[in-house]
């Protein structure tokens, strides 16, 4: 994996320049300036926007402020989706910076999960890691880790510490030499064009003949309607519509296999 | 959701009736953890598009728990799926022997 560290770093340090504007109907004591921030693609909105919250709360009365939520062109943004996924899904074809509207009232119960504390984000993040490992290793690797290792994964993400995160995550990316890969590839395919939340199915990394499956094989199998050259951003080697589930997918297997 | 074996009962949300034909139900086996009350009917036919939150609401009503009480659901006794996750997807990925086994608990069991 040493050659691939560059790719892993590029993924980790990906940023989206964003402009946060307060919703016009929020009641303020004075004009609220927009707030600019570089958002990490791999993180979550509610984890990285404390400064945004503080900035806007400065111009509002205490009683006008309840749980913060974010919206893009009328669509509430699900904080429990990685930021990069939200951007790719909703705004990838628009000019930067990404313009997000900030709300402090009328929380859309039907569209969004509540996020009352960082603990909620941590629980969600760890549940995703565990679900991915259930597919990759029948949960063996994640279960053999100590609680402090789990904590280190979370702290690495929270504090934007690549080395700290990958010291633990690399164990989740390994498999025994006698196997040729994970048991199943943890993936989710999101499409802006459908009502379905996402596609997630069992998919083995190795075909019955012994050859490695490619990204194209995966798409043909689970989402054939998506593969037309116009929809796949082939030049990147990875589809805009694919969320590789926070580093749990071996990007490199895909890249190498695409030949 | 319908009780018994494989039958879909009428759903409280009338707009979802079409789901029965488009999205056939999957068998879910509900197992109580710790001193959480045990459901008299454990095996349910659940629409694929029902979410974990929808299932939680159903179990709470069935067990006559208060809406404010917490209920945690676990897959494979190892992870708690997100409230908006669909039962059908979990069945596809984690079902075995034709059913999805879910553990439910009033307190956190497997973190």
Short mmCIF file of C-alpha atoms in Angstrom, two decimals:
data_model
loop_
_atom_site.label_atom_id
_atom_site.label_comp_id
_atom_site.label_asym_id
_atom_site.label_seq_id
_atom_site.Cartn_x
_atom_site.Cartn_y
_atom_site.Cartn_z
CA UNK A 1 0.00 0.00 0.00
CA UNK A 2 3.03 2.33 0.18
CA UNK A 3 2.69 3.56 -3.41
CA UNK A 4 -0.92 4.26 -2.77
CA UNK A 5 -0.27 6.57 0.14
CA UNK A 6 -0.38 9.54 -2.24
CA UNK A 7 -3.86 8.60 -3.33
CA UNK A 8 -4.96 8.05 0.26
CA UNK A 9 -3.58 11.47 1.19
CA UNK A 10 -5.29 13.15 -1.75
CA UNK A 11 -8.58 11.60 -0.70
CA UNK A 12 -8.15 12.55 2.96
CA UNK A 13 -7.11 16.15 2.28
CA UNK A 14 -9.74 16.85 -0.36
CA UNK A 15 -11.50 20.12 0.38
CA UNK A 16 -14.58 21.94 -0.91
CA UNK A 17 -14.58 25.75 -0.69
CA UNK A 18 -17.94 26.67 0.81
CA UNK A 19 -19.87 29.85 1.51
CA UNK A 20 -22.38 29.69 4.37
CA UNK A 21 -25.23 32.21 4.34
CA UNK A 22 -27.89 32.62 7.00
CA UNK A 23 -31.43 31.91 5.83
CA UNK A 24 -33.14 35.23 5.15
CA UNK A 25 -36.13 34.54 7.43
CA UNK A 26 -33.98 33.93 10.51
CA UNK A 27 -34.45 36.76 12.99
CA UNK A 28 -31.24 38.67 13.58
CA UNK A 29 -30.23 41.68 15.62
CA UNK A 30 -27.98 42.87 12.82
CA UNK A 31 -26.86 41.87 9.34
CA UNK A 32 -25.12 38.51 9.13
CA UNK A 33 -22.05 38.30 6.89
CA UNK A 34 -21.55 35.07 4.98
CA UNK A 35 -18.93 32.70 6.38
CA UNK A 36 -16.35 30.96 4.22
CA UNK A 37 -14.83 27.61 5.02
CA UNK A 38 -12.88 24.80 3.32
CA UNK A 39 -14.86 21.66 4.10
CA UNK A 40 -13.11 18.27 4.29
CA UNK A 41 -14.75 15.88 1.84
CA UNK A 42 -14.29 12.93 4.19
CA UNK A 43 -15.93 14.50 7.24
CA UNK A 44 -19.46 15.40 8.34
CA UNK A 45 -21.16 18.81 8.27
CA UNK A 46 -22.03 18.92 11.95
CA UNK A 47 -18.48 17.91 12.91
CA UNK A 48 -16.73 20.76 11.12
CA UNK A 49 -19.11 23.73 11.41
CA UNK A 50 -18.75 24.87 15.03
CA UNK A 51 -17.24 28.14 13.78
CA UNK A 52 -20.13 28.62 11.37
CA UNK A 53 -22.61 28.17 14.19
CA UNK A 54 -20.76 30.60 16.46
CA UNK A 55 -20.50 33.16 13.69
CA UNK A 56 -24.23 33.32 13.04
CA UNK A 57 -25.32 32.93 16.65
CA UNK A 58 -23.42 36.15 17.40
CA UNK A 59 -26.07 38.14 15.51
CA UNK A 60 -29.07 36.26 16.85
CA UNK A 61 -31.00 36.27 20.11
CA UNK A 62 -30.66 33.11 22.20
CA UNK A 63 -34.37 32.35 21.97
CA UNK A 64 -34.27 32.39 18.15
CA UNK A 65 -31.70 29.59 18.02
CA UNK A 66 -32.46 25.90 18.06
CA UNK A 67 -30.76 23.00 16.28
CA UNK A 68 -28.67 24.07 13.29
CA UNK A 69 -29.35 22.50 9.92
CA UNK A 70 -28.08 23.09 6.40
CA UNK A 71 -29.77 23.36 3.06
CA UNK A 72 -28.70 23.65 -0.57
CA UNK A 73 -31.18 25.10 -3.08
CA UNK A 74 -34.12 23.99 -1.00
CA UNK A 75 -32.79 20.51 -0.23
CA UNK A 76 -31.97 19.78 3.43
CA UNK A 77 -28.45 18.36 3.60
CA UNK A 78 -28.14 15.07 5.48
CA UNK A 79 -25.34 15.62 7.96
CA UNK A 80 -24.79 11.87 8.26
CA UNK A 81 -23.65 11.67 4.64
CA UNK A 82 -19.96 12.52 4.07
CA UNK A 83 -19.52 16.10 2.87
CA UNK A 84 -17.89 15.01 -0.39
CA UNK A 85 -20.89 12.83 -1.18
CA UNK A 86 -23.32 15.69 -0.49
CA UNK A 87 -21.38 17.97 -2.81
CA UNK A 88 -21.07 15.38 -5.60
CA UNK A 89 -24.75 14.54 -5.34
CA UNK A 90 -26.17 18.05 -5.24
CA UNK A 91 -23.68 20.60 -6.51
CA UNK A 92 -20.82 19.07 -8.47
CA UNK A 93 -21.79 20.82 -11.69
CA UNK A 94 -22.05 24.28 -10.20
CA UNK A 95 -19.42 26.96 -9.74
CA UNK A 96 -17.42 27.14 -6.53
CA UNK A 97 -17.70 28.14 -3.77
CA UNK A 98 -20.52 25.80 -2.79
CA UNK A 99 -23.32 27.96 -1.35
CA UNK A 100 -24.98 26.45 1.70
CA UNK A 101 -27.85 28.08 3.60
CA UNK A 102 -27.84 27.87 7.39
CA UNK A 103 -31.05 27.44 9.42
CA UNK A 104 -31.77 27.56 13.13
CA UNK A 105 -35.52 26.99 13.01
CA UNK A 106 -38.14 24.64 11.54
CA UNK A 107 -35.96 21.54 11.64
CA UNK A 108 -37.17 19.25 8.79
CA UNK A 109 -38.00 16.13 10.82
CA UNK A 110 -38.92 14.08 7.77
CA UNK A 111 -35.67 14.71 5.94
CA UNK A 112 -32.95 14.92 8.53
CA UNK A 113 -31.68 13.02 11.54
CA UNK A 114 -31.09 15.04 14.68
CA UNK A 115 -27.53 15.70 15.78
CA UNK A 116 -27.62 16.96 19.34
CA UNK A 117 -23.96 16.29 20.12
CA UNK A 118 -20.64 15.07 18.75
CA UNK A 119 -21.40 11.70 20.37
CA UNK A 120 -24.15 11.17 17.82
CA UNK A 121 -21.69 11.72 14.97
CA UNK A 122 -19.16 9.40 16.57
CA UNK A 123 -21.78 6.67 17.02
CA UNK A 124 -22.86 6.99 13.40
CA UNK A 125 -19.28 6.96 12.11
CA UNK A 126 -18.37 3.89 14.15
CA UNK A 127 -21.53 2.10 13.04
CA UNK A 128 -20.50 2.67 9.41
CA UNK A 129 -17.00 1.33 10.08
CA UNK A 130 -18.51 -1.72 11.81
CA UNK A 131 -20.98 -2.38 9.02
CA UNK A 132 -18.16 -2.17 6.46
CA UNK A 133 -16.06 -4.61 8.48
CA UNK A 134 -18.99 -6.99 8.81
CA UNK A 135 -18.87 -7.21 5.03
CA UNK A 136 -15.09 -7.27 4.67
CA UNK A 137 -14.02 -9.52 7.54
CA UNK A 138 -17.20 -10.83 9.21
CA UNK A 139 -16.42 -8.16 11.84
CA UNK A 140 -13.32 -10.06 13.00
CA UNK A 141 -10.85 -7.21 12.60
CA UNK A 142 -12.99 -4.50 14.19
CA UNK A 143 -13.99 -6.78 17.08
CA UNK A 144 -10.39 -7.77 17.82
CA UNK A 145 -9.42 -4.12 18.22
CA UNK A 146 -9.45 -2.49 21.62
CA UNK A 147 -11.75 0.36 22.50
CA UNK A 148 -8.80 2.75 22.34
CA UNK A 149 -8.20 1.79 18.70
CA UNK A 150 -11.82 2.61 17.87
CA UNK A 151 -11.36 5.91 19.68
CA UNK A 152 -8.21 6.64 17.68
CA UNK A 153 -10.12 6.20 14.40
CA UNK A 154 -12.69 8.71 15.54
CA UNK A 155 -10.15 11.18 16.95
CA UNK A 156 -8.17 10.95 13.72
CA UNK A 157 -11.23 11.99 11.76
CA UNK A 158 -12.36 14.61 14.25
CA UNK A 159 -8.92 16.25 14.44
CA UNK A 160 -8.03 15.78 10.78
CA UNK A 161 -5.01 13.60 11.60
CA UNK A 162 -4.22 11.38 8.60
CA UNK A 163 -1.44 9.33 10.23
CA UNK A 164 -3.40 8.80 13.44
CA UNK A 165 -6.41 7.58 11.46
CA UNK A 166 -4.54 5.33 9.08
CA UNK A 167 -2.44 3.72 11.82
CA UNK A 168 -5.67 1.91 12.74
CA UNK A 169 -7.55 1.96 9.46
CA UNK A 170 -4.79 0.09 7.62
CA UNK A 171 -5.66 -2.98 9.71
CA UNK A 172 -9.23 -2.73 8.40
CA UNK A 173 -7.82 -2.67 4.88
CA UNK A 174 -5.77 -5.86 5.18
CA UNK A 175 -6.76 -9.44 4.46
CA UNK A 176 -5.04 -12.81 4.98
CA UNK A 177 -2.52 -13.66 2.21
CA UNK A 178 -4.38 -16.86 1.31
CA UNK A 179 -7.47 -14.80 0.42
CA UNK A 180 -7.26 -12.51 -2.54
CA UNK A 181 -9.32 -9.76 -1.04
CA UNK A 182 -12.15 -8.95 1.32
CA UNK A 183 -15.11 -11.25 1.75
CA UNK A 184 -17.42 -8.65 0.22
CA UNK A 185 -16.72 -5.11 -0.98
CA UNK A 186 -18.51 -2.51 1.16
CA UNK A 187 -19.97 0.00 -1.27
CA UNK A 188 -22.95 2.27 -1.72
CA UNK A 189 -23.98 3.87 -4.98
CA UNK A 190 -25.85 7.14 -4.75
CA UNK A 191 -27.63 8.68 -7.71
CA UNK A 192 -29.18 12.12 -7.86
CA UNK A 193 -31.69 10.88 -10.41
CA UNK A 194 -33.61 8.42 -8.26
CA UNK A 195 -35.87 8.28 -5.21
CA UNK A 196 -33.99 5.29 -3.81
CA UNK A 197 -31.58 6.31 -1.03
CA UNK A 198 -28.69 4.20 -2.34
CA UNK A 199 -27.80 0.82 -3.80
CA UNK A 200 -25.98 -1.58 -1.49
CA UNK A 201 -25.61 -5.27 -2.25
CA UNK A 202 -23.25 -8.15 -1.64
CA UNK A 203 -20.40 -8.10 -4.12
CA UNK A 204 -17.28 -10.28 -4.06
CA UNK A 205 -13.93 -8.79 -5.11
CA UNK A 206 -12.96 -11.99 -6.98
CA UNK A 207 -14.88 -13.50 -9.86
CA UNK A 208 -15.55 -17.23 -10.00
CA UNK A 209 -12.68 -17.63 -12.48
CA UNK A 210 -10.23 -16.08 -10.02
CA UNK A 211 -9.77 -12.70 -11.66
CA UNK A 212 -10.25 -9.45 -9.75
CA UNK A 213 -13.52 -7.66 -10.32
CA UNK A 214 -13.25 -4.10 -11.59
CA UNK A 215 -15.31 -1.05 -10.83
CA UNK A 216 -16.97 -1.53 -14.21
CA UNK A 217 -17.96 -5.09 -13.25
CA UNK A 218 -19.54 -3.79 -10.05
CA UNK A 219 -21.56 -1.15 -11.86
CA UNK A 220 -22.68 -3.54 -14.57
CA UNK A 221 -23.85 -5.94 -11.90
CA UNK A 222 -25.71 -3.64 -9.50
CA UNK A 223 -26.50 -0.53 -11.49
CA UNK A 224 -26.44 -1.24 -15.23
CA UNK A 225 -28.55 1.80 -16.09
CA UNK A 226 -25.81 4.06 -14.74
CA UNK A 227 -23.08 3.04 -17.13
CA UNK A 228 -23.13 5.26 -20.09
CA UNK A 229 -19.96 7.25 -20.81
CA UNK A 230 -21.84 10.51 -20.23
CA UNK A 231 -22.77 9.56 -16.68
CA UNK A 232 -19.52 8.07 -15.54
CA UNK A 233 -16.74 10.50 -14.93
CA UNK A 234 -14.26 8.02 -16.37
CA UNK A 235 -11.37 10.43 -16.50
CA UNK A 236 -11.07 10.22 -12.72
CA UNK A 237 -11.25 6.45 -12.78
CA UNK A 238 -13.97 6.64 -10.18
CA UNK A 239 -17.59 7.44 -10.77
CA UNK A 240 -18.97 10.67 -9.37
CA UNK A 241 -21.86 8.64 -8.07
CA UNK A 242 -19.92 6.22 -5.98
CA UNK A 243 -19.31 6.71 -2.35
CA UNK A 244 -16.61 4.32 -1.37
CA UNK A 245 -17.72 4.37 2.19
CA UNK A 246 -15.01 6.30 3.92
CA UNK A 247 -11.87 4.55 2.80
CA UNK A 248 -13.26 1.10 3.43
CA UNK A 249 -13.15 0.19 -0.21
CA UNK A 250 -9.71 -0.72 -1.54
CA UNK A 251 -9.51 2.09 -4.08
CA UNK A 252 -6.23 0.66 -5.24
CA UNK A 253 -7.67 -2.71 -6.19
CA UNK A 254 -10.12 -0.87 -8.38
CA UNK A 255 -7.53 1.44 -9.89
CA UNK A 256 -5.11 -1.36 -10.64
CA UNK A 257 -7.77 -3.59 -12.07
CA UNK A 258 -9.03 -1.01 -14.47
CA UNK A 259 -5.73 -1.58 -16.26
CA UNK B 1 -46.03 -5.03 8.89
CA UNK B 2 -47.79 -8.34 9.20
CA UNK B 3 -47.33 -10.96 11.90
CA UNK B 4 -47.13 -14.69 11.38
CA UNK B 5 -45.42 -16.30 8.46
CA UNK B 6 -44.81 -14.26 5.36
CA UNK B 7 -48.08 -12.35 5.16
CA UNK B 8 -48.19 -8.57 4.76
CA UNK B 9 -50.87 -6.98 6.87
CA UNK B 10 -52.50 -3.65 6.09
CA UNK B 11 -50.20 -0.70 6.67
CA UNK B 12 -51.13 2.35 8.68
CA UNK B 13 -49.72 4.67 6.03
CA UNK B 14 -52.18 4.18 3.15
CA UNK B 15 -49.80 5.57 0.54
CA UNK B 16 -47.46 2.65 1.00
CA UNK B 17 -49.96 -0.02 -0.07
CA UNK B 18 -48.37 -0.11 -3.53
CA UNK B 19 -45.10 -1.09 -1.92
CA UNK B 20 -46.50 -4.56 -1.30
CA UNK B 21 -46.48 -5.33 -4.99
CA UNK B 22 -43.40 -3.39 -5.97
CA UNK B 23 -41.31 -4.32 -2.95
CA UNK B 24 -42.21 -7.71 -1.51
CA UNK B 25 -41.67 -8.16 2.19
CA UNK B 26 -38.73 -9.84 3.87
CA UNK B 27 -38.80 -12.00 6.98
CA UNK B 28 -37.39 -10.40 10.07
CA UNK B 29 -36.76 -12.19 13.36
CA UNK B 30 -36.73 -9.89 16.39
CA UNK B 31 -34.71 -10.93 19.42
CA UNK B 32 -34.74 -9.13 22.76
CA UNK B 33 -31.49 -8.37 24.55
CA UNK B 34 -31.00 -8.24 28.31
CA UNK B 35 -34.13 -7.37 30.27
CA UNK B 36 -35.87 -5.74 27.34
CA UNK B 37 -39.42 -7.11 27.05
CA UNK B 38 -39.79 -10.01 24.64
CA UNK B 39 -42.28 -9.65 21.81
CA UNK B 40 -44.89 -12.38 21.75
CA UNK B 41 -44.69 -12.49 17.98
CA UNK B 42 -41.06 -12.59 16.95
CA UNK B 43 -41.25 -13.29 13.24
CA UNK B 44 -42.55 -10.50 11.02
CA UNK B 45 -42.97 -9.86 7.31
CA UNK B 46 -41.59 -6.37 6.81
CA UNK B 47 -41.75 -4.25 3.65
CA UNK B 48 -38.29 -3.79 2.14
CA UNK B 49 -38.59 -0.03 2.21
CA UNK B 50 -39.46 0.21 5.89
CA UNK B 51 -36.69 2.02 7.71
CA UNK B 52 -35.04 1.09 10.98
CA UNK B 53 -36.80 4.10 12.55
CA UNK B 54 -40.12 2.76 11.29
CA UNK B 55 -39.31 -0.61 12.83
CA UNK B 56 -38.31 1.03 16.13
CA UNK B 57 -41.63 2.92 16.24
CA UNK B 58 -43.50 -0.31 15.56
CA UNK B 59 -41.70 -2.28 18.27
CA UNK B 60 -42.19 0.54 20.80
CA UNK B 61 -45.92 0.60 20.09
CA UNK B 62 -46.19 -3.18 20.25
CA UNK B 63 -44.32 -3.32 23.57
CA UNK B 64 -46.24 -0.27 24.83
CA UNK B 65 -43.03 1.64 25.46
CA UNK B 66 -43.13 5.42 25.70
CA UNK B 67 -42.09 7.36 22.61
CA UNK B 68 -39.39 9.03 24.68
CA UNK B 69 -37.81 5.71 25.65
CA UNK B 70 -34.79 4.68 23.64
CA UNK B 71 -34.65 1.49 21.61
CA UNK B 72 -31.50 0.26 19.87
CA UNK B 73 -31.48 -2.16 16.96
CA UNK B 74 -28.44 -4.29 16.06
CA UNK B 75 -27.49 -6.37 13.04
CA UNK B 76 -25.24 -9.42 13.50
CA UNK B 77 -24.94 -8.45 17.17
CA UNK B 78 -22.26 -6.03 15.99
CA UNK B 79 -23.53 -2.74 14.58
CA UNK B 80 -26.47 -0.40 14.92
CA UNK B 81 -27.76 0.63 11.49
CA UNK B 82 -28.71 4.23 10.82
CA UNK B 83 -32.40 5.08 11.49
CA UNK B 84 -32.98 5.82 7.81
CA UNK B 85 -31.50 2.53 6.60
CA UNK B 86 -33.95 0.25 4.81
CA UNK B 87 -34.78 -3.25 6.02
CA UNK B 88 -34.58 -4.61 2.46
CA UNK B 89 -30.96 -3.52 2.04
CA UNK B 90 -29.99 -4.98 5.42
CA UNK B 91 -31.71 -8.23 4.45
CA UNK B 92 -29.80 -8.36 1.14
CA UNK B 93 -26.46 -7.89 2.85
CA UNK B 94 -26.89 -9.52 6.24
CA UNK B 95 -29.79 -11.93 5.94
CA UNK B 96 -29.28 -15.69 6.22
CA UNK B 97 -31.54 -18.72 5.88
CA UNK B 98 -34.19 -16.51 4.33
CA UNK B 99 -34.42 -14.04 7.21
CA UNK B 100 -32.82 -11.03 8.80
CA UNK B 101 -32.15 -11.39 12.52
CA UNK B 102 -32.29 -8.13 14.46
CA UNK B 103 -31.60 -7.70 18.15
CA UNK B 104 -33.36 -4.91 20.00
CA UNK B 105 -32.47 -3.41 23.36
CA UNK B 106 -33.52 -0.51 25.60
CA UNK B 107 -29.88 0.20 26.39
CA UNK B 108 -26.77 0.18 24.20
CA UNK B 109 -25.58 -3.39 23.84
CA UNK B 110 -22.89 -3.53 21.18
CA UNK B 111 -21.93 0.15 21.02
#
